[in-house]
Tab-separated table of C-alpha atoms in Angstrom:
chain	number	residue	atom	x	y	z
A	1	UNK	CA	19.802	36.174	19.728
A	2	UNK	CA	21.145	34.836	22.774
A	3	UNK	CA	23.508	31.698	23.263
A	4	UNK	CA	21.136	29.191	24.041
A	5	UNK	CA	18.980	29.801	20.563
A	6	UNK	CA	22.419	30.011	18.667
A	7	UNK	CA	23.009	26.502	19.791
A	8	UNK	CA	19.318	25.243	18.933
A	9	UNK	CA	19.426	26.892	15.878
A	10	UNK	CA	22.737	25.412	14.784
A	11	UNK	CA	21.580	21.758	15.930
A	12	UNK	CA	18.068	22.185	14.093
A	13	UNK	CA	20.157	23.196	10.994
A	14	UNK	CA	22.808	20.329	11.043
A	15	UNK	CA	19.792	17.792	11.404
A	16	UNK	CA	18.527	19.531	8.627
A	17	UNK	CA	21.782	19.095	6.596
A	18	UNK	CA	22.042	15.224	7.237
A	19	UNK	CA	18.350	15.019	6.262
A	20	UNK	CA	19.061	16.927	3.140
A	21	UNK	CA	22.322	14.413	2.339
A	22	UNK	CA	20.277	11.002	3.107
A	23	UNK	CA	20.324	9.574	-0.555
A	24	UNK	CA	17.192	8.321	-2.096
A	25	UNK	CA	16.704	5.377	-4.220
A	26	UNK	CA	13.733	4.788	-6.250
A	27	UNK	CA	13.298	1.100	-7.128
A	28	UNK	CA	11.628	-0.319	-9.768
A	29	UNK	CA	9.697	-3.190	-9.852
A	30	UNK	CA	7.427	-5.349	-12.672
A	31	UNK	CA	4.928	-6.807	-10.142
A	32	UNK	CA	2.161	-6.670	-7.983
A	33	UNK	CA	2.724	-4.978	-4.358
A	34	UNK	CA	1.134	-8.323	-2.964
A	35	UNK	CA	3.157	-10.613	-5.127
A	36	UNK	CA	6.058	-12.166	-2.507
A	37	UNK	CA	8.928	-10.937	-4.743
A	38	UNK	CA	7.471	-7.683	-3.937
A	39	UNK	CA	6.569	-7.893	-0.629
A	40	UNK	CA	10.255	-9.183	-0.258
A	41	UNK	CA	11.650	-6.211	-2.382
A	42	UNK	CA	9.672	-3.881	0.310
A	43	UNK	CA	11.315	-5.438	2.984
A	44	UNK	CA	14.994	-5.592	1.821
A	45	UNK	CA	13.991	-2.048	1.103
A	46	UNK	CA	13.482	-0.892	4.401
A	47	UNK	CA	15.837	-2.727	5.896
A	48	UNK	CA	18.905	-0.936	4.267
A	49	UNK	CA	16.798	2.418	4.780
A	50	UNK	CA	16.422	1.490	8.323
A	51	UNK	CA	20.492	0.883	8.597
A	52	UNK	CA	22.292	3.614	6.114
A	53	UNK	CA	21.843	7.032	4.524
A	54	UNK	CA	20.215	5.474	1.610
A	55	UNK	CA	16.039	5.482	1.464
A	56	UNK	CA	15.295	2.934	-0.918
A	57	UNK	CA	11.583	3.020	-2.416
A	58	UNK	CA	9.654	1.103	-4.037
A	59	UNK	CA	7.607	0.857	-7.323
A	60	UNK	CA	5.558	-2.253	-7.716
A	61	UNK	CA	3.684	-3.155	-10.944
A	62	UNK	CA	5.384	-1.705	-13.435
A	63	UNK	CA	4.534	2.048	-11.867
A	64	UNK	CA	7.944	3.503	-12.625
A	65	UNK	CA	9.539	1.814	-15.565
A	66	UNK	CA	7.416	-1.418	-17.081
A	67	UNK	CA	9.373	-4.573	-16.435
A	68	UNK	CA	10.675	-4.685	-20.396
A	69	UNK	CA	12.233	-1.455	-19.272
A	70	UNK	CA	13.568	-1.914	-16.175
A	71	UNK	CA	16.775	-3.600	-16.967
A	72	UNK	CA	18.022	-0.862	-19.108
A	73	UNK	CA	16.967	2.286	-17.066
A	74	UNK	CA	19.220	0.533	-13.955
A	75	UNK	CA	22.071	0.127	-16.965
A	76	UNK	CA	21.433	3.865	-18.130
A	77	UNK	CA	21.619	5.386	-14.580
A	78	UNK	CA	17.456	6.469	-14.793
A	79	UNK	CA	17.138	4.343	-11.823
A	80	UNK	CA	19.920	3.170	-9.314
A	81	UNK	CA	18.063	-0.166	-8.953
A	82	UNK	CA	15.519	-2.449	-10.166
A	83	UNK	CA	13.946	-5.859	-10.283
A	84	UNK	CA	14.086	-7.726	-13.568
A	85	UNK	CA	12.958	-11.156	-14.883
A	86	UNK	CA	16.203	-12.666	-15.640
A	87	UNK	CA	15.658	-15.074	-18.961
A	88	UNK	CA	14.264	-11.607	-20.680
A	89	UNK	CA	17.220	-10.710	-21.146
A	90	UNK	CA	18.352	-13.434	-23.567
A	91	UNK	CA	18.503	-11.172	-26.526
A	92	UNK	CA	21.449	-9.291	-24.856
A	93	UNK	CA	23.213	-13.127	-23.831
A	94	UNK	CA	22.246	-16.268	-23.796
A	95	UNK	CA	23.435	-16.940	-20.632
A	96	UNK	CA	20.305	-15.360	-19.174
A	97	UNK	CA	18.420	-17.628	-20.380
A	98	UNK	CA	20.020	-20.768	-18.538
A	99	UNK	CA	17.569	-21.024	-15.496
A	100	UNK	CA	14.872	-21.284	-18.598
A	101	UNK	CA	16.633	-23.721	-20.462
A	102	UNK	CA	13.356	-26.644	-20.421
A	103	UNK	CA	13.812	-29.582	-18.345
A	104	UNK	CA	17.093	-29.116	-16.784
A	105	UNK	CA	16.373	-28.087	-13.412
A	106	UNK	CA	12.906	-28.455	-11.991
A	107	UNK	CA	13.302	-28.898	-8.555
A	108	UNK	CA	14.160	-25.908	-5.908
A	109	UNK	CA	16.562	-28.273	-5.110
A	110	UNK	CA	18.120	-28.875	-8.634
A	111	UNK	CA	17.384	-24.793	-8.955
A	112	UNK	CA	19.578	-23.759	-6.280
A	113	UNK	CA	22.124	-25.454	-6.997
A	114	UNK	CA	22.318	-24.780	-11.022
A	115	UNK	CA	21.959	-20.828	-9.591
A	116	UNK	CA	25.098	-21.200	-6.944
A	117	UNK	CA	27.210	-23.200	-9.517
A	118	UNK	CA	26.372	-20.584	-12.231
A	119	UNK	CA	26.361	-17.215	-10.358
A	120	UNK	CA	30.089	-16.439	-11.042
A	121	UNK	CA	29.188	-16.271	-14.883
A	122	UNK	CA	26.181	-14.314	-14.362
A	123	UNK	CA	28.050	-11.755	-12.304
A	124	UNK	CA	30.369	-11.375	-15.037
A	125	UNK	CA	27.707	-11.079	-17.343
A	126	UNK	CA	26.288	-8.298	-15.479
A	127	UNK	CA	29.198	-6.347	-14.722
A	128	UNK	CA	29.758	-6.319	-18.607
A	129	UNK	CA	26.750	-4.284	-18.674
A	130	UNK	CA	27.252	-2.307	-15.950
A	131	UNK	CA	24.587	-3.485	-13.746
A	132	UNK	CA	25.736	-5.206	-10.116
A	133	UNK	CA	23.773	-7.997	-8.742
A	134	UNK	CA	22.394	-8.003	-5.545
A	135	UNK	CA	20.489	-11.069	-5.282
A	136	UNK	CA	17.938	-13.127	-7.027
A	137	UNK	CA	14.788	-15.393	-6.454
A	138	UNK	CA	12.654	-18.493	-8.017
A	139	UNK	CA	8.970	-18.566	-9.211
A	140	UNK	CA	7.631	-22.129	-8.815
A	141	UNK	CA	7.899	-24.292	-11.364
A	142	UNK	CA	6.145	-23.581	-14.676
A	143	UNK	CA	2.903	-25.085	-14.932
A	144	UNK	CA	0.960	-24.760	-18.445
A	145	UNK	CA	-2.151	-22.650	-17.970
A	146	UNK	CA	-5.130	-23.246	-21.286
A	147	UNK	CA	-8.487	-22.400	-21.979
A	148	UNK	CA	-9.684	-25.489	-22.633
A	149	UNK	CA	-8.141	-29.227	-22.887
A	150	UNK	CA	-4.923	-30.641	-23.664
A	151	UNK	CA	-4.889	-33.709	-24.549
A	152	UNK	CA	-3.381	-33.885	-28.257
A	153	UNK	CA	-1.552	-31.288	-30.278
A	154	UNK	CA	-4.520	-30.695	-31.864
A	155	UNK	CA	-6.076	-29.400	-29.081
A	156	UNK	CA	-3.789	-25.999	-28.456
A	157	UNK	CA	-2.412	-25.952	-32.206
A	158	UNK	CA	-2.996	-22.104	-33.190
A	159	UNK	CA	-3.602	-20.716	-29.918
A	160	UNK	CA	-2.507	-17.364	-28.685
A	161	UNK	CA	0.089	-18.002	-26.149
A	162	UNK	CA	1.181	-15.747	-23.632
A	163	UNK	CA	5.148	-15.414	-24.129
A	164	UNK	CA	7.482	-13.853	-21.449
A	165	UNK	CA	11.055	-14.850	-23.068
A	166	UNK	CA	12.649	-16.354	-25.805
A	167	UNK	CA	12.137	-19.489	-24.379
A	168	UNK	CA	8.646	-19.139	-24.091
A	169	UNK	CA	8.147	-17.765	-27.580
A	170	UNK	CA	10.162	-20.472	-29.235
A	171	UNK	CA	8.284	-23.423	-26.917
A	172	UNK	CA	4.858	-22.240	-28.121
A	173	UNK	CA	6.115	-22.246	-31.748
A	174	UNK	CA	8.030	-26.127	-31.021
A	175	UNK	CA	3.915	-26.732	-29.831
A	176	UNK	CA	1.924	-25.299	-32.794
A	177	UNK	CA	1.354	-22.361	-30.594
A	178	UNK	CA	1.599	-18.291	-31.620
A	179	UNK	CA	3.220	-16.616	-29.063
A	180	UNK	CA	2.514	-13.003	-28.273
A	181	UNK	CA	4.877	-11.292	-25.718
A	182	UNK	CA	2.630	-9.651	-22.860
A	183	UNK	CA	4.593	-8.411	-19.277
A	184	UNK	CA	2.459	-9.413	-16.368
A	185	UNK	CA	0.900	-6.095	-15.602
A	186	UNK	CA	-1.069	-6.770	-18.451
A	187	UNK	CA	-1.701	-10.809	-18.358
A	188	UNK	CA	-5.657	-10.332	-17.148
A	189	UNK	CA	-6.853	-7.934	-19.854
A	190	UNK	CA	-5.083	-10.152	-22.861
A	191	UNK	CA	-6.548	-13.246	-21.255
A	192	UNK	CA	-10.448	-11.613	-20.889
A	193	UNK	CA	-9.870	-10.205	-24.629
A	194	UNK	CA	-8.620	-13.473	-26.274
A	195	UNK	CA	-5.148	-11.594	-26.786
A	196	UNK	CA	-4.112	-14.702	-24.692
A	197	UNK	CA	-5.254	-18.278	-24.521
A	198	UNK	CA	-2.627	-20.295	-22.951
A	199	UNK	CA	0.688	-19.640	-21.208
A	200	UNK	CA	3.823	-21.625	-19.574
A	201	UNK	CA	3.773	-19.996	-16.288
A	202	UNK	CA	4.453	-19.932	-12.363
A	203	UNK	CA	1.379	-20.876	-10.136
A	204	UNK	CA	1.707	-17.285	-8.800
A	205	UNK	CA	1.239	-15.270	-11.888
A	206	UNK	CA	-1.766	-17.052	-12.138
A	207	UNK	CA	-2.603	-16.320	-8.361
A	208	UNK	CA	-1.840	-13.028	-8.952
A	209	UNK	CA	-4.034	-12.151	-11.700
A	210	UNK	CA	-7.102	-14.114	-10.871
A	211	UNK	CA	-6.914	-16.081	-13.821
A	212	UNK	CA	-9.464	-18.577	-12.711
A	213	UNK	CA	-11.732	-15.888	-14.281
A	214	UNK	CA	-10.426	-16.698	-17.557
A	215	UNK	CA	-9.148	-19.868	-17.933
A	216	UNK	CA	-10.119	-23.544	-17.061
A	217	UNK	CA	-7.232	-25.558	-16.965
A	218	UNK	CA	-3.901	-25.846	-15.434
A	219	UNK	CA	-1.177	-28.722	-16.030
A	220	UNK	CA	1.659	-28.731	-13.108
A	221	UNK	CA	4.054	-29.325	-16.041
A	222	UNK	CA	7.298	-28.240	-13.861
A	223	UNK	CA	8.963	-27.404	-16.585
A	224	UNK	CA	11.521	-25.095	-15.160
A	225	UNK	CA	11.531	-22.587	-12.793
A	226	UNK	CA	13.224	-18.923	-13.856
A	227	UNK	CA	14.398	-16.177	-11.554
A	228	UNK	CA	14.475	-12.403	-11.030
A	229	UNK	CA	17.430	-10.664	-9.983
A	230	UNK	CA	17.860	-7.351	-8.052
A	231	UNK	CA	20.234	-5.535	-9.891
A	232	UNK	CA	22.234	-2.004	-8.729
A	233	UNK	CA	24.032	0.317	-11.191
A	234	UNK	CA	27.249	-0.423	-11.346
A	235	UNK	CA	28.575	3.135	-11.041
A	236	UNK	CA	26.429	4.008	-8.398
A	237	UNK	CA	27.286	0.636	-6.805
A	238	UNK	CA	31.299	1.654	-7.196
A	239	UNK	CA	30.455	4.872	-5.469
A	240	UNK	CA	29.290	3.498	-2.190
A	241	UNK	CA	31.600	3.167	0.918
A	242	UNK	CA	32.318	-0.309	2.277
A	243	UNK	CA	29.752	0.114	5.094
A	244	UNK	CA	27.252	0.441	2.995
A	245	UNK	CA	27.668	-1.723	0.758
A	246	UNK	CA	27.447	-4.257	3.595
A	247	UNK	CA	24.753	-2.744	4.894
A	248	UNK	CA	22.914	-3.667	1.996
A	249	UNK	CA	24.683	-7.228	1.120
A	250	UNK	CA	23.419	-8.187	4.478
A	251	UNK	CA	19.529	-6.924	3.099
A	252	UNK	CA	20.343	-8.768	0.004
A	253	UNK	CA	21.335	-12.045	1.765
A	254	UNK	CA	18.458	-11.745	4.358
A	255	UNK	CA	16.252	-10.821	1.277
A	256	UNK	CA	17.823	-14.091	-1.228
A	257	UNK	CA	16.917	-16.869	1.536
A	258	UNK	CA	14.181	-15.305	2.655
A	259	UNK	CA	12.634	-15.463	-1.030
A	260	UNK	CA	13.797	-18.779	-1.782
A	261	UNK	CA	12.031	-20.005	1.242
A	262	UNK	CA	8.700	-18.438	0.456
A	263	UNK	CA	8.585	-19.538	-3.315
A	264	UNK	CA	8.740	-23.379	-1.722
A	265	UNK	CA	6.228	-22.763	0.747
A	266	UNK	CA	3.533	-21.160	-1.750
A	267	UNK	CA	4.346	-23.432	-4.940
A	268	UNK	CA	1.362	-26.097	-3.967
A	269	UNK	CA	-0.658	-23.240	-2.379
A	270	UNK	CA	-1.261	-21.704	-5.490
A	271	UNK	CA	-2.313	-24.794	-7.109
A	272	UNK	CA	-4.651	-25.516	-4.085
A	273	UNK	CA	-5.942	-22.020	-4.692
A	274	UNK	CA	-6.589	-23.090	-8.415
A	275	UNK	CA	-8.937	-25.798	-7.646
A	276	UNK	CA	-10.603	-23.935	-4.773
A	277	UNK	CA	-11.573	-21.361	-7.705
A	278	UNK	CA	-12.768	-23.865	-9.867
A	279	UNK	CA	-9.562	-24.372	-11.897
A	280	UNK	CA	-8.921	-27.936	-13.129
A	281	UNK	CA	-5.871	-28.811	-12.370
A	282	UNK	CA	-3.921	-32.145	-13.320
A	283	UNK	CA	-1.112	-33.364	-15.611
A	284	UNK	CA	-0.181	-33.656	-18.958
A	285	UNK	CA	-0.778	-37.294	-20.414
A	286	UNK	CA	2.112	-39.264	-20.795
A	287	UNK	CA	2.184	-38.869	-24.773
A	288	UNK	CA	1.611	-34.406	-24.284
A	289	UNK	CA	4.041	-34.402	-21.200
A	290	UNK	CA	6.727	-36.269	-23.875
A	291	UNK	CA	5.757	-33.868	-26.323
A	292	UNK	CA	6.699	-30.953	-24.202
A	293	UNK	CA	9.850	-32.295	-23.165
A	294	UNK	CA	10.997	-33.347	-26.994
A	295	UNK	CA	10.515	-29.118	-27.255
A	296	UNK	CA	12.559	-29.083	-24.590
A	297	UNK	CA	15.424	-30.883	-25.601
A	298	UNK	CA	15.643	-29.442	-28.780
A	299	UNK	CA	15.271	-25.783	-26.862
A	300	UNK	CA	18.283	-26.986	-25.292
A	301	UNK	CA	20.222	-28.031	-27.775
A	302	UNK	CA	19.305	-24.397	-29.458
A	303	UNK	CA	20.250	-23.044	-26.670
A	304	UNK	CA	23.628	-24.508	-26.763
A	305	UNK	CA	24.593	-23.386	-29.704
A	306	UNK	CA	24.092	-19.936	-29.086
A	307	UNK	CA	25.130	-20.115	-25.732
A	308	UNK	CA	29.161	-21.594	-27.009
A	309	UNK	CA	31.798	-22.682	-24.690
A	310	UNK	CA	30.151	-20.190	-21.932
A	311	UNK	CA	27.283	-21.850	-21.835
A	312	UNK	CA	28.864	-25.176	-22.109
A	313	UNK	CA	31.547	-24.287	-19.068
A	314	UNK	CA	27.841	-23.486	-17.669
A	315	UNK	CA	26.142	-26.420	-17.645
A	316	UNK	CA	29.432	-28.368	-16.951
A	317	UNK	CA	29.523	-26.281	-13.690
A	318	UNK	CA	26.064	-27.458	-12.854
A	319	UNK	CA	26.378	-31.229	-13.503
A	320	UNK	CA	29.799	-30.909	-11.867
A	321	UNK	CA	27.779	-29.862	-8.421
A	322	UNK	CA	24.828	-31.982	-8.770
């Protein structure tokens, strides 16, 4: 073999070497590939794929873990990182559960800032369990999706309710309600089998699953509006040199504002979309809307309780910055 294939053959083999070293990330995700927290997901994806040794990709809908999984295969090390409904979590600590706490913040304005005045607690949270957060991102407000009419208690007492939390369980109970915890993967079959009847939602899980083809009625209750988080291992997070990890802090950032943005822009979209599918959309009368909120309050004093002086130092944070 002469000199000049020598060289050529070494080059082809060290591009072959850094191919072979470029790390790959599978990442999981709960929701649609056309939901924006996806879409958003996609592109932080290839963004720090596009700048590092690190190919991150994606798994929307619940294709590699389901989203009741997700947080704990990230924890375990199954998968280096994941998207996960935040207030799910409240088994593990209540703290997760503060976005979701009824009534407190149900503005994107008010929602921003109870996130930035709480993040240090939820980072510590985290890190507790071993998971890093990268960012994290509002649905719209939580609207109250039924098959048929709301105007009394009598109207929804003993329907099926669609739970995605503790919150949400607990709410439909405070209404006369039986909840039934279903992940969103699986929100349009429960609703065409009457497994489901009614839900506290975001207008774009009901955009997502076409639920116009199973229910009639949706009240732009605003009763909160939760977030996901992107979370990393922790161990694999540790392992990373600085340049990547700012690599993908910068994705993360990018990806955070980005999201934020988008939820604002679509929350009256969906509800347009609604009524363009022959949804009825409204309100709750005053005497239903008061009814939801007296849930509320005593949610939050619940919450509270289980939540102790963290939770306190919490919400103390967020008045503090209001």
């Amino acid at each position: 073999m002469n000199i000049k294939k020598l060289v050529l053959t070494g080059a082809a083999a060290l591009l072959m070497a850094g191919a072979a070293h470029a790390e790959k990330w599978d990442m999981a995700l709960a929701y649609s590939a056309t939901n924006y927290h996806s879409e958003i997901a996609a592109a932080f994806a290839a963004e720090v794929t596009a700048n590092s040794d690190i190919e991150i990709v994606t798994h929307p809908s619940g294709s590699l873990f389901a989203g009741g999984e997700i947080f704990n295969a990230v924890r375990r090390g199954l998968t280096p990182i994941g998207e996960r409904l935040i207030s799910a979590l409240g088994n593990d600590d209540a703290i997760y559960e503060l976005d979701s706490v009824p009534f407190l913040a149900t503005s994107f304005a008010d929602a921003k800032t109870l996130y930035e005045a709480t993040k240090p607690t939820l980072m510590e949270t985290l890190e507790e369990s071993r998971v890093h957060l990268l960012y994290s991102c509002p649905w719209p407000p939580q609207g109250f999706y039924s098959v048929s009419e709301a105007n009394a208690l009598a109207d929804i007492a003993g329907m099926k309710f669609r739970a995605y939390n503790a919150t949400t369980s607990k709410f439909a109970d405070g209404l006369g309600m039986v909840p039934t915890t279903i992940e969103a993967a699986e929100l349009a079959q429960a609703f065409a089998t009457g497994v489901a009847q009614s839900m506290i939602s975001s207008g774009s899980t009901g955009y997502d699953r076409k639920l116009w083809e199973h229910v009639t009625f949706y009240y732009d209750v605003k009763a909160w509006l939760p977030r996901n988080m992107v979370i990393v291992n922790a161990s694999t997070w540790a392992g990373l040199d600085d340049a990547t990890k700012g690599v993908i802090e910068t994705a993360a950032a990018t990806a955070e504002a980005t999201c934020w943005a988008k939820a604002e822009e679509l929350d009256s979209w969906y509800i347009e979309q609604f009524t363009a599918n022959g949804m009825t959309v409204g309100t709750l009368n005053p005497e239903m809307q008061a009814e939801f909120e007296k849930v509320g309050n005593d949610l939050r004093a619940a919450w509270l309780e289980r939540a102790g002086e963290k939770g306190a130092a919490a919400l103390a944070a967020f008045e503090a910055a209001k």
